[in-house]
Short mmCIF file of C-alpha atoms and ligand atoms in Angstrom, two decimals:
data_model
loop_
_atom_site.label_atom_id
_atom_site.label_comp_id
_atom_site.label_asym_id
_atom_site.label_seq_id
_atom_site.Cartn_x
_atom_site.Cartn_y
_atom_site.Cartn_z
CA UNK L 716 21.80 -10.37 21.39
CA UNK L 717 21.30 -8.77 24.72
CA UNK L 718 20.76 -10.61 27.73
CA UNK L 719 17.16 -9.04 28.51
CA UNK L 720 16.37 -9.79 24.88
CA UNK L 721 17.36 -13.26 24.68
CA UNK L 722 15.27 -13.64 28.14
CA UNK L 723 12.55 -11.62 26.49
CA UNK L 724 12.44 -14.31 23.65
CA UNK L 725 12.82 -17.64 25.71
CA UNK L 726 10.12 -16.46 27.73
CA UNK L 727 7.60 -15.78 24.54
CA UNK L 728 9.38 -19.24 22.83
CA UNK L 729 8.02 -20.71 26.62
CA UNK L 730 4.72 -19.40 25.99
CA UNK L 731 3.98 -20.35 22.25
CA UNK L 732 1.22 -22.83 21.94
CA UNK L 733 1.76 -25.60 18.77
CA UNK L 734 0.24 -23.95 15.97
CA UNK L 735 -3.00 -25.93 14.82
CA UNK L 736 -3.88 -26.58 11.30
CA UNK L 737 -1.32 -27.03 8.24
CA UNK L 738 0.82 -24.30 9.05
CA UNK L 739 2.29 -26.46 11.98
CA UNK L 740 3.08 -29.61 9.72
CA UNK L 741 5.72 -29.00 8.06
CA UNK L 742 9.01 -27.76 8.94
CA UNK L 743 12.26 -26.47 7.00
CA UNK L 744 15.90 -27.19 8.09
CA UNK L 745 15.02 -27.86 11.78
CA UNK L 746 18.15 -26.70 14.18
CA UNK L 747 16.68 -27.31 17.35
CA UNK L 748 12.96 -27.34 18.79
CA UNK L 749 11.63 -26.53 21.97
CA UNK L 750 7.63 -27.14 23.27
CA UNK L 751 6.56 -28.67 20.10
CA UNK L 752 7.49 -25.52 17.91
CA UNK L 753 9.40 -26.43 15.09
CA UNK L 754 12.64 -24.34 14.85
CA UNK L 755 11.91 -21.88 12.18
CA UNK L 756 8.49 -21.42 14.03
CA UNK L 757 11.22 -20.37 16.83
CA UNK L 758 12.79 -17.53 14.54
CA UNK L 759 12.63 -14.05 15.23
CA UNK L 760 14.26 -11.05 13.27
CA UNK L 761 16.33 -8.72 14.91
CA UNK L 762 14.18 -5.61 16.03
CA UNK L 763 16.91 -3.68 17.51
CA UNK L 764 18.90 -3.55 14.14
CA UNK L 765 15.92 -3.18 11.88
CA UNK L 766 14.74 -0.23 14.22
CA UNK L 767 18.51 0.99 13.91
CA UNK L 768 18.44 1.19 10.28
CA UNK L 769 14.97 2.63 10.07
CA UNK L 770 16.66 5.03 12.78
CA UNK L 771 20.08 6.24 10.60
CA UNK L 772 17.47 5.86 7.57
CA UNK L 773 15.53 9.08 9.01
CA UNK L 774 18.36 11.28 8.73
CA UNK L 775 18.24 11.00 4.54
CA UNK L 776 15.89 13.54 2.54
CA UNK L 777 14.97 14.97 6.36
CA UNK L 778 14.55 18.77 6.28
CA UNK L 779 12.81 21.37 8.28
CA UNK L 780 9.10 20.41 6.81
CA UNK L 781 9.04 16.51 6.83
CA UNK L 782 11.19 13.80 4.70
CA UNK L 783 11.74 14.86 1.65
CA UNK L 784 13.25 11.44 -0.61
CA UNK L 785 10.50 12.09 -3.48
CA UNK L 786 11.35 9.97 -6.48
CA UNK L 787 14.96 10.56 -8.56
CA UNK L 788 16.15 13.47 -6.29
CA UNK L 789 19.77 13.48 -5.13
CA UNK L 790 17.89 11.96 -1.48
CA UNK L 791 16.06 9.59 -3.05
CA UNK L 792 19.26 8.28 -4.92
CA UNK L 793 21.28 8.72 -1.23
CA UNK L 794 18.34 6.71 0.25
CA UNK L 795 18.95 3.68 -2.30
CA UNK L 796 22.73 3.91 -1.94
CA UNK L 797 22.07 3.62 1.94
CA UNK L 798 19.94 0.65 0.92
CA UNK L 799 22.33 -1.00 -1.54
CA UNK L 800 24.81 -0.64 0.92
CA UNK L 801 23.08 -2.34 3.77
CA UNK L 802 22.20 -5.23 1.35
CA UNK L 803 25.56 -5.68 0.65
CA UNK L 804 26.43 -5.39 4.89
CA UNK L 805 23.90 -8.43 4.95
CA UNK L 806 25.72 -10.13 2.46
CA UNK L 807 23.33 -10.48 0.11
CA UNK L 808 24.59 -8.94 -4.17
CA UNK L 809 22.03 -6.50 -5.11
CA UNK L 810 20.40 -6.23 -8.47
CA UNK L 811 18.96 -3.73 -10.39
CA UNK L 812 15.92 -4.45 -12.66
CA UNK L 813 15.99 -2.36 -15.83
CA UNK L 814 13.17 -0.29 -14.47
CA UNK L 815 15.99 0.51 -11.30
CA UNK L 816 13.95 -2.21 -8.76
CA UNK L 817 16.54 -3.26 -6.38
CA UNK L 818 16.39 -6.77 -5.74
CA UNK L 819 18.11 -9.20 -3.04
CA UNK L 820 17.97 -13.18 -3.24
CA UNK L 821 18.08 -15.82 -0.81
CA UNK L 822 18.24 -18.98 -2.77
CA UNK L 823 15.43 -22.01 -2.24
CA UNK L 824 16.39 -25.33 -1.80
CA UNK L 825 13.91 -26.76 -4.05
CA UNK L 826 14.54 -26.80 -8.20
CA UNK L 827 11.70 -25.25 -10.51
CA UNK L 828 9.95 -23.34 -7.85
CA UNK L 829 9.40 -19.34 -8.67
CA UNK L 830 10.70 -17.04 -5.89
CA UNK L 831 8.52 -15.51 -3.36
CA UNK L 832 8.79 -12.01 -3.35
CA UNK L 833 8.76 -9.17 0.14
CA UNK L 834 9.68 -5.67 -0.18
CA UNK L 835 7.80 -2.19 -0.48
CA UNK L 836 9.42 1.04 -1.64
CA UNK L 837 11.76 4.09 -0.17
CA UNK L 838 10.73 7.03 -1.85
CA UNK L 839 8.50 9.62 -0.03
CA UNK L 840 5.69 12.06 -0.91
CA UNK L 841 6.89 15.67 -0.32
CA UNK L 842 7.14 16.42 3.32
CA UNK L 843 6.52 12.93 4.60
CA UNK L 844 7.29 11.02 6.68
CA UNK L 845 9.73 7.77 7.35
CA UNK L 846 7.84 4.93 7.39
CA UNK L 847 5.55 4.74 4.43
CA UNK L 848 7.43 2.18 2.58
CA UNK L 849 10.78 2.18 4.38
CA UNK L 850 9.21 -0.24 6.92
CA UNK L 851 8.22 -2.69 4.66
CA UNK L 852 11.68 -1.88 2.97
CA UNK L 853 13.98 -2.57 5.59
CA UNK L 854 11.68 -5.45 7.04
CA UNK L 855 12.14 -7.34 3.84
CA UNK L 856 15.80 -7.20 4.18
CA UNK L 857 15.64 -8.38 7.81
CA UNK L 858 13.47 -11.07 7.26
CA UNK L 859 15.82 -12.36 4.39
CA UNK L 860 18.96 -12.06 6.67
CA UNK L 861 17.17 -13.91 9.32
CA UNK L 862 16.88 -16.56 7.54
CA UNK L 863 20.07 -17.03 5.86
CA UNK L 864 22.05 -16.15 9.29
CA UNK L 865 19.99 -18.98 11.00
CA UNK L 866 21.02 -21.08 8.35
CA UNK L 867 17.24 -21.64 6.86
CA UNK L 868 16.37 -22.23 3.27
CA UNK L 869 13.03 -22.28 2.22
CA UNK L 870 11.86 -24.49 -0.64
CA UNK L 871 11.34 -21.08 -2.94
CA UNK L 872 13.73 -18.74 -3.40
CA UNK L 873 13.09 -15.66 -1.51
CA UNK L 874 13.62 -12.32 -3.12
CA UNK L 875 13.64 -8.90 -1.42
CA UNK L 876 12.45 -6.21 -3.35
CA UNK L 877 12.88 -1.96 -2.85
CA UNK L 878 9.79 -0.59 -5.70
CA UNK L 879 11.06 2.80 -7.32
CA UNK L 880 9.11 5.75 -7.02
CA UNK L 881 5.98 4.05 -5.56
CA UNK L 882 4.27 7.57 -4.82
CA UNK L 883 4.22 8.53 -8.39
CA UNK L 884 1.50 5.88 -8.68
CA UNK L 885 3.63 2.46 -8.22
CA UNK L 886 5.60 3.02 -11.19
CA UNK L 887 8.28 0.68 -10.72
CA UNK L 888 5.71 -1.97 -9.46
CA UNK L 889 3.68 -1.27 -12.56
CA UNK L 890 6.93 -1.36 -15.07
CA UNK L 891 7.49 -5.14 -13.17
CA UNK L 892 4.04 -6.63 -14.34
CA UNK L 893 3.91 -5.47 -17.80
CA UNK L 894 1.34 -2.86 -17.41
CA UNK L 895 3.63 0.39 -18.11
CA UNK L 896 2.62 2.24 -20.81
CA UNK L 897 4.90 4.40 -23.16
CA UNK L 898 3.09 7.95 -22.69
CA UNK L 899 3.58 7.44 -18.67
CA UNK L 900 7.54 7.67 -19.17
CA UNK L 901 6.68 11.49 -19.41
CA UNK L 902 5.10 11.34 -15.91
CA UNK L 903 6.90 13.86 -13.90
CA UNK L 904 7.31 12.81 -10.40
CA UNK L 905 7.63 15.19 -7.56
CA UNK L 906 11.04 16.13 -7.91
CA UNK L 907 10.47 17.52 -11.69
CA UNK L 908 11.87 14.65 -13.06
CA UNK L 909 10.12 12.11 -15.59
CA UNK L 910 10.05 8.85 -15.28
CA UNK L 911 12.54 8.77 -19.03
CA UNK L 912 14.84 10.94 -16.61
CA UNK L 913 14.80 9.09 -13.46
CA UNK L 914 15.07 5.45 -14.60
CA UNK L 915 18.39 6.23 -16.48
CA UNK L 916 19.26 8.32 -13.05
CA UNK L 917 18.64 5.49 -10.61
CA UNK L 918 20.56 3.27 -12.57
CA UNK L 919 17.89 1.32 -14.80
CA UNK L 920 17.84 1.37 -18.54
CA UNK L 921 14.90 2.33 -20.91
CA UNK L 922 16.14 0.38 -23.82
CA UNK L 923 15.39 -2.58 -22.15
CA UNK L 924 12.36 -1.87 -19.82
CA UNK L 925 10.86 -5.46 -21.30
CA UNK L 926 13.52 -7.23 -19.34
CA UNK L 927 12.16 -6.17 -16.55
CA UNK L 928 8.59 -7.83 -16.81
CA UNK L 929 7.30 -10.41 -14.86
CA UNK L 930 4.41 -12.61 -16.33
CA UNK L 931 1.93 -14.82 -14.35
CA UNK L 932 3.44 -17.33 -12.35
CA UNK L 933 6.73 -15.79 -12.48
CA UNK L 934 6.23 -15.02 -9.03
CA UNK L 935 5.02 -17.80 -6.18
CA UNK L 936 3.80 -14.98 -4.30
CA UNK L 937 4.16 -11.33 -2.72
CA UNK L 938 3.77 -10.06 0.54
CA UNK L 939 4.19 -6.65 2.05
CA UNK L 940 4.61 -5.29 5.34
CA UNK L 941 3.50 -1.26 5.66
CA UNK L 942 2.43 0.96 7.90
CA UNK L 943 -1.94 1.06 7.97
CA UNK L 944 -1.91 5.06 7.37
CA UNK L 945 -5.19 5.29 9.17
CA UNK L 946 -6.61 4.98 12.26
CA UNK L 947 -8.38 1.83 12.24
CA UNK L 948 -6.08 -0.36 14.21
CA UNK L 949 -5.25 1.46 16.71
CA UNK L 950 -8.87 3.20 17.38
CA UNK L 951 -9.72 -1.53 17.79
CA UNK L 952 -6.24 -1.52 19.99
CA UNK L 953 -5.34 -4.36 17.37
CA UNK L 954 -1.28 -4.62 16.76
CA UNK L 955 -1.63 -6.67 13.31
CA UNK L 956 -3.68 -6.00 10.28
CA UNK L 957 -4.51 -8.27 7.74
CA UNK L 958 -4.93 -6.90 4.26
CA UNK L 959 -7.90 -8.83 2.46
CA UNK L 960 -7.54 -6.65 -0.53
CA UNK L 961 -6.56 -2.84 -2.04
CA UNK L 962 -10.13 -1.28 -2.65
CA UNK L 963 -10.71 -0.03 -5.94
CA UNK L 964 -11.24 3.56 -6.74
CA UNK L 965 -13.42 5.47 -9.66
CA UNK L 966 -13.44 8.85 -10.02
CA UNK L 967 -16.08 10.73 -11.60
CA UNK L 968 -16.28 14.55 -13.21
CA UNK L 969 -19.64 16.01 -12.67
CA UNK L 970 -21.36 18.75 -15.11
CA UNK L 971 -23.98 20.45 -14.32
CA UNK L 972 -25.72 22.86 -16.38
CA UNK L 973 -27.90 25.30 -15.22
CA UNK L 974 -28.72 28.74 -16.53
CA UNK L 975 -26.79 31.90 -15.36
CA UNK L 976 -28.96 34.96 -14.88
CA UNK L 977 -29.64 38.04 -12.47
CA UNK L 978 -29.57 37.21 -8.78
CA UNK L 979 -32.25 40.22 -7.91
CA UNK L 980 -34.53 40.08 -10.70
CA UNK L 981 -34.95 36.45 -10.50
CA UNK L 982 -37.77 34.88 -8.81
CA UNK L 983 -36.92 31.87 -6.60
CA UNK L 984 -39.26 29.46 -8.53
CA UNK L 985 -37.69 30.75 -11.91
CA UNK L 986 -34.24 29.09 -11.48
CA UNK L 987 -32.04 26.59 -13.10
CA UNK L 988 -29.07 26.77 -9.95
CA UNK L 989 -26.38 24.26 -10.62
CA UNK L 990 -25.01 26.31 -7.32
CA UNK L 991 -27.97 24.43 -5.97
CA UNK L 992 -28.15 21.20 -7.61
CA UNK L 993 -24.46 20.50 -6.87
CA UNK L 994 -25.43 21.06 -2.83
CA UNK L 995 -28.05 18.66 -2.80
CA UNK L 996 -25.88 16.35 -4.85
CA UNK L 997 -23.18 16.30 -2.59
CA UNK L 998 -25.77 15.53 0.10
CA UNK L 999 -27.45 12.78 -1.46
CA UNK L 1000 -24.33 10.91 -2.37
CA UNK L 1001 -23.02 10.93 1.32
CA UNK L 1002 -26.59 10.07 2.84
CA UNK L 1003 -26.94 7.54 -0.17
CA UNK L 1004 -22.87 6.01 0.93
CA UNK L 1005 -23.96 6.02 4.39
CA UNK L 1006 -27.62 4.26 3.98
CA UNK L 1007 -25.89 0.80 3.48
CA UNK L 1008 -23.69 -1.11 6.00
CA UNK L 1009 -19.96 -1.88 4.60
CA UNK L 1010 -16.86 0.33 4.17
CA UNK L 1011 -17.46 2.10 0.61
CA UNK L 1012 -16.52 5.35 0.95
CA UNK L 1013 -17.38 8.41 -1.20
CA UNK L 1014 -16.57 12.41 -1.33
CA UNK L 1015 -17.15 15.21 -3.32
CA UNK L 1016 -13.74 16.76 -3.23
CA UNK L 1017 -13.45 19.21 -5.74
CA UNK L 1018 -16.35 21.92 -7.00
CA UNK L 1019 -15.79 24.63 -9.91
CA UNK L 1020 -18.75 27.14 -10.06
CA UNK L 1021 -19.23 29.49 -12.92
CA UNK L 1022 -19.70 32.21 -12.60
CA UNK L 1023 -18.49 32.47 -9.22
CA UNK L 1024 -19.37 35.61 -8.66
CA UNK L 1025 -21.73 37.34 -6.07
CA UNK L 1026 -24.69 38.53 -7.66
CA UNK L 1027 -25.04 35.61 -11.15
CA UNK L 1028 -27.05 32.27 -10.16
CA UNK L 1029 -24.65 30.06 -10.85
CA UNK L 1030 -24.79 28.66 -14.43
CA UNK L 1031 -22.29 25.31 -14.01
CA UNK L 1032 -20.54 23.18 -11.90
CA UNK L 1033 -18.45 21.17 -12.56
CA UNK L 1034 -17.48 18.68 -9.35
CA UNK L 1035 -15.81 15.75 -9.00
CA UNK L 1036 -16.46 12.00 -6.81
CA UNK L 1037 -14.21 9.49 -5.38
CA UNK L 1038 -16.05 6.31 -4.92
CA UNK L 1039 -14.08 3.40 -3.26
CA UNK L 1040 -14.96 0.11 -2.01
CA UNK L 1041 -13.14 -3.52 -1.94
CA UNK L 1042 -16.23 -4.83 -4.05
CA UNK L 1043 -16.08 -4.12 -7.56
CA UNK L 1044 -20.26 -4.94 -7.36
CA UNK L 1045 -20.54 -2.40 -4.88
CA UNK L 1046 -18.60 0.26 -6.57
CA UNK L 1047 -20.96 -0.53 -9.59
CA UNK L 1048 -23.85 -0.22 -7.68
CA UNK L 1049 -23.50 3.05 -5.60
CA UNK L 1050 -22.40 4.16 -9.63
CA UNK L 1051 -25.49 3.78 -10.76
CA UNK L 1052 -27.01 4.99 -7.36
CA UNK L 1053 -25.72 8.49 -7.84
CA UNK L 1054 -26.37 8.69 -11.56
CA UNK L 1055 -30.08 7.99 -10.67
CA UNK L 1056 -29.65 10.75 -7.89
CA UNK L 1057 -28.47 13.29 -10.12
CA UNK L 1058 -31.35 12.60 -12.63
CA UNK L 1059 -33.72 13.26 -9.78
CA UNK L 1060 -32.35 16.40 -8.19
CA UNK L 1061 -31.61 17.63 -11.94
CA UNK L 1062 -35.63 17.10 -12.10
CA UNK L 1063 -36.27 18.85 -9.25
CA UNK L 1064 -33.82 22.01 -10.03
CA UNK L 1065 -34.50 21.77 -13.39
CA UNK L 1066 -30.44 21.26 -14.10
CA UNK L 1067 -29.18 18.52 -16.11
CA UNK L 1068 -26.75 16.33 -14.80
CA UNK L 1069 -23.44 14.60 -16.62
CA UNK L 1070 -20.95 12.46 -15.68
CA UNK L 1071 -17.76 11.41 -17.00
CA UNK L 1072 -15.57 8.57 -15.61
CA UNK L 1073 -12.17 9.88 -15.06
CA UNK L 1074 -10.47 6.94 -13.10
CA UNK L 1075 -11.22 3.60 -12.94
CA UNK L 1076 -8.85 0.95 -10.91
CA UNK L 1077 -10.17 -2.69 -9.65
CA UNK L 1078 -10.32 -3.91 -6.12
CA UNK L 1079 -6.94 -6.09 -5.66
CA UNK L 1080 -7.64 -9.33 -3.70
CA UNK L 1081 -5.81 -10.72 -1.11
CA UNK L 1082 -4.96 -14.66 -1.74
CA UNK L 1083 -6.99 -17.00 0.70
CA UNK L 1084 -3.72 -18.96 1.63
CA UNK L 1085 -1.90 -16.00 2.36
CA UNK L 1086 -4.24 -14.58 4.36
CA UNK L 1087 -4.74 -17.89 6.18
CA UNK L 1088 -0.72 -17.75 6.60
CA UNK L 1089 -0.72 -14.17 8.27
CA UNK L 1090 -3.20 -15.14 10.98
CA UNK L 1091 -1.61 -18.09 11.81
CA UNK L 1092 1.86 -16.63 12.10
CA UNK L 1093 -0.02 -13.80 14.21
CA UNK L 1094 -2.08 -16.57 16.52
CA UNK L 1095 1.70 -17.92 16.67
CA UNK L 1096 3.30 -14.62 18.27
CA UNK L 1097 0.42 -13.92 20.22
CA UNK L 1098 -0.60 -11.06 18.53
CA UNK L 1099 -4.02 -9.45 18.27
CA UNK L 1100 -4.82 -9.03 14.82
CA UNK L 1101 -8.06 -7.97 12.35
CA UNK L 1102 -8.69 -8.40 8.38
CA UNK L 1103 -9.22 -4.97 7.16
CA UNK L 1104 -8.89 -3.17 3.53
CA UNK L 1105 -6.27 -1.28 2.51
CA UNK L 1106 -8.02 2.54 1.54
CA UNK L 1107 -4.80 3.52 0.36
CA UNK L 1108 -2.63 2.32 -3.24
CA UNK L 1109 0.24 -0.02 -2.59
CA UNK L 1110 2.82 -1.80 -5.03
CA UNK L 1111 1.21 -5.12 -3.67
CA UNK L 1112 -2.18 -3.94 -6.40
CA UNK L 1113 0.10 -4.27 -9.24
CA UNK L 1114 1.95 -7.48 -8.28
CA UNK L 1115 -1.97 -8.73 -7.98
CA UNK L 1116 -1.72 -8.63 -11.68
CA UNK L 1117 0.79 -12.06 -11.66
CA UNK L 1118 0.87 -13.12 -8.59
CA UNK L 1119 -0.91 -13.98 -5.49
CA UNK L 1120 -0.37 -11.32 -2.85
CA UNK L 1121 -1.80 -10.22 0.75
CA UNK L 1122 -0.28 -7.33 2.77
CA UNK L 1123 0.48 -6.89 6.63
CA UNK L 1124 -0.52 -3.46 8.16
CA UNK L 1125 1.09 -2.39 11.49
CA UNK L 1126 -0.03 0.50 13.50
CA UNK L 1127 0.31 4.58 12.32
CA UNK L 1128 0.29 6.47 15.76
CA UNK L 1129 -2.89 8.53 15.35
CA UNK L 1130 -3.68 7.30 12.14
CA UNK L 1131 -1.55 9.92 10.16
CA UNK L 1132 0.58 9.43 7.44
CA UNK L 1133 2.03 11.43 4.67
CA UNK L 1134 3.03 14.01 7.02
CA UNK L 1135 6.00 14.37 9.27
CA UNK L 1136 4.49 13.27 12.01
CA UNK L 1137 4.07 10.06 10.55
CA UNK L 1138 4.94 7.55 12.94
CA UNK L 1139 4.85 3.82 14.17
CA UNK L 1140 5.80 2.00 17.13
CA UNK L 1141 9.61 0.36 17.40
CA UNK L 1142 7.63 -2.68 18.93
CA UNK L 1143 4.96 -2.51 16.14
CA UNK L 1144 7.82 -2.48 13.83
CA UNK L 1145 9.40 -5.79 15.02
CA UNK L 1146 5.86 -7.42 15.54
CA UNK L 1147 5.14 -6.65 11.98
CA UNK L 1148 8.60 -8.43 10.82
CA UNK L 1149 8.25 -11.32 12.57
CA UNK L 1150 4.59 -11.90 11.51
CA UNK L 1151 6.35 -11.24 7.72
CA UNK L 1152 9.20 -13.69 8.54
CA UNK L 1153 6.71 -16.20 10.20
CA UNK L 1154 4.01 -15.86 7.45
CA UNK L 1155 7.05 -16.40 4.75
CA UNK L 1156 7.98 -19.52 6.35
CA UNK L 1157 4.10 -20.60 5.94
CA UNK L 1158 3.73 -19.05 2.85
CA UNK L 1159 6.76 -21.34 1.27
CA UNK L 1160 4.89 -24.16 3.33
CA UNK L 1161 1.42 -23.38 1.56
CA UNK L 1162 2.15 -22.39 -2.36
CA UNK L 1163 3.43 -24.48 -5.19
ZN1 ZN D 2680 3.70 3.34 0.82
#
């Protein structure tokens, strides 16, 4: 450790308050304490090297338009040998799940108890950037090698885990919980690859996908660190975000028939426009979104006319809606809302209206104690901190399925993501780790 570092931390270890509540009581494999603070309330990862790794990291799947590791590409297979490698430099033995999950254990000192599991995933969209996922990654493996260099065992196990192929819709979460079906093995991912092709080429096996499936109560808990991908925290100059849940999404596909006929020789009170009909639906459903306090969201994204063509009142459209909220009630409700909203303006245009659910994913809750364990571990570092939903899917929605789980969002510089110009704070980084490391050493503290 440097010299201004180690100064940096006595001086923050100075200014700690003792943490109130149940977080403070108890307090694994104490080496020393100092004000109160128990000695793992003391630890702190090392942000220098997880920055460096995130930094030599960058240069994999990195070409002229963005990061390019998209799932079972030859960068996306470099990217897990740097990772498997870098377990190894921790000296942790890394395992492969059959679905090609890389795992890392630090062993618990208590017998019976099921590991608690921290990790994200390392493969990119096209053209992204490095720090969806690799954050999360890399803070996983810090937070494990804290605690095993400090000589700190937790009462769980604690397993570290990379996700495969995460932006081909958390497929190697998904494969984990049992919830993988047969037909999606014939997803192809970004790279042109299916998912038959790229579990055999990242090292899993498909004959024994099964082996890979975690049940309820396999797993004491989850928690992942990622970037926040939107603005939110840094518009509220917060530095921590605390994920109550993973909204859920439905998509709908909207028909609506009108009838086609001559734009010239048809008087304005004599038409059936779906043209016209699909306007004032897209209207209604944003003023109707907007009428009620919360954070639903909706849009009308996509719109295919027919004709299309200059002079024809349009005969159809067919459009589509992504409805989102972190209420399944609400999601119902605004659901209904715009089914009654297309009966009406159908009424008034004289167009009928029809919908067709296309996707439909539950809200994943956060766990209460979690939660409760993030703040406190933020209160602990002094860090300003907010609950918030996560707008965006993450692997921690399909560990929901058998486990308890709550996520930690750090700051996106300008609140973009997906893009090479993706980008978070060194600072933010290492806040983020230490509230993971800090709400680990709670978490073991808090669940059976
Ligand atoms: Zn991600």
């Amino acid at each position: 450790m440097l010299r201004r570092h180690f100064l940096q931390q006595a001086a923050a270890l100075a200014a700690l308050p003792v943490l109130p509540g149940r977080f403070a009581s108890a307090s694994p494999t104490v080496v020393g304490r100092s004000r109160g603070m128990t000695s793992a309330q003391a630890l702190r990862i090392n942000g220098e090297r997880l920055n460096g790794w995130l930094g030599r990291f960058d240069a994999i799947g990195r070409t002229a338009t963005g990061i390019n590791r998209v799932a079972y590409s030859d960068a996306d297979l470099a990217g897990r040998a740097f990772a498997l490698d870098l377990i190894r430099d921790s000296g942790f033995t890394p395992r492969l799940d059959a679905a090609g999950n890389i795992f890392a254990l630090h062993p618990g000192s208590a017998a019976g108890l099921k590991p608690l599991l921290i990790g994200s995933h390392i493969d990119s969209v096209t053209d992204g950037g490095n720090y969806d996922g690799p954050v999360g990654s890399f803070a996983a493996l810090e937070v494990a090698r804290t605690l095993r260099d400090s000589g700190t065992r937790l009462r769980h196990p604690l397993e570290m885990v990379i996700w495969h192929n995460e932006e081909g819709g958390t497929i190697g979460s998904k494969i984990a919980v049992g919830l993988f079906t047969e037909p999606e093995l014939d997803k192809v991912a970004r790279s042109g690859k299916t998912v038959r092709e790229g579990v055999g080429r990242i090292g899993g096996d498909l004959t024994k996908l099964a082996s890979a499936v975690r049940k309820p109560g396999d797993v004491a808990g989850y928690i992942e660190l990622h970037i926040e991908q939107g603005g939110r925290l840094e518009q509220a100059e917060r530095q921590i975000g605390v994920v109550e849940g993973i909204v859920g999404l439905r998509w709908f596909e909207v028909t609506i028939t009108g009838f086609s006929n001559h734009a010239g020789a048809t008087p304005m009170d004599q038409r059936q426009d779906a043209m016209l009909a699909a306007a004032k639906f897209t209207v209604a459903v944003n003023e109707a979104i907007r009428s009620e306090a919360g954070r639903q969201v909706a849009t009308v994204g996509r719109l295919n006319v027919s004709p299309n063509t200059t002079n024809v009142i349009p005969g159809q459209v067919v459009l589509t809606v992504d409805l989102r909220d972190l209420a399944q009630a609400t999601i119902n409700r605004f659901t209904a809302r715009f089914e009654q909203l297309g009966r009406e303006i159908g009424a008034a245009t004289s167009t009928t209206f029809r919908f067709t659910q296309m996707v439909n994913s539950a809200p994943a809750i956060s766990d209460g104690r979690l939660l409760e364990a993030i703040e406190a571990s933020a209160n602990g570092l002094r860090l300003t901190h907010q609950r918030m939903p996560s707008g965006a899917g993450h692997d921690a929605q399909e560990v929901a399925h058998i486990a308890p789980m709550a996520m930690i969002f750090i700051p996106s510089v300008g609140g973009i993501s997906h893009s090479p110009k993706e980008f978070s704070r060194p600072g933010d980084i290492t806040h983020g780790a230490n509230v993971l490391l800090q709400s680990v050493l709670a978490a073991d503290r808090a669940l059976s």
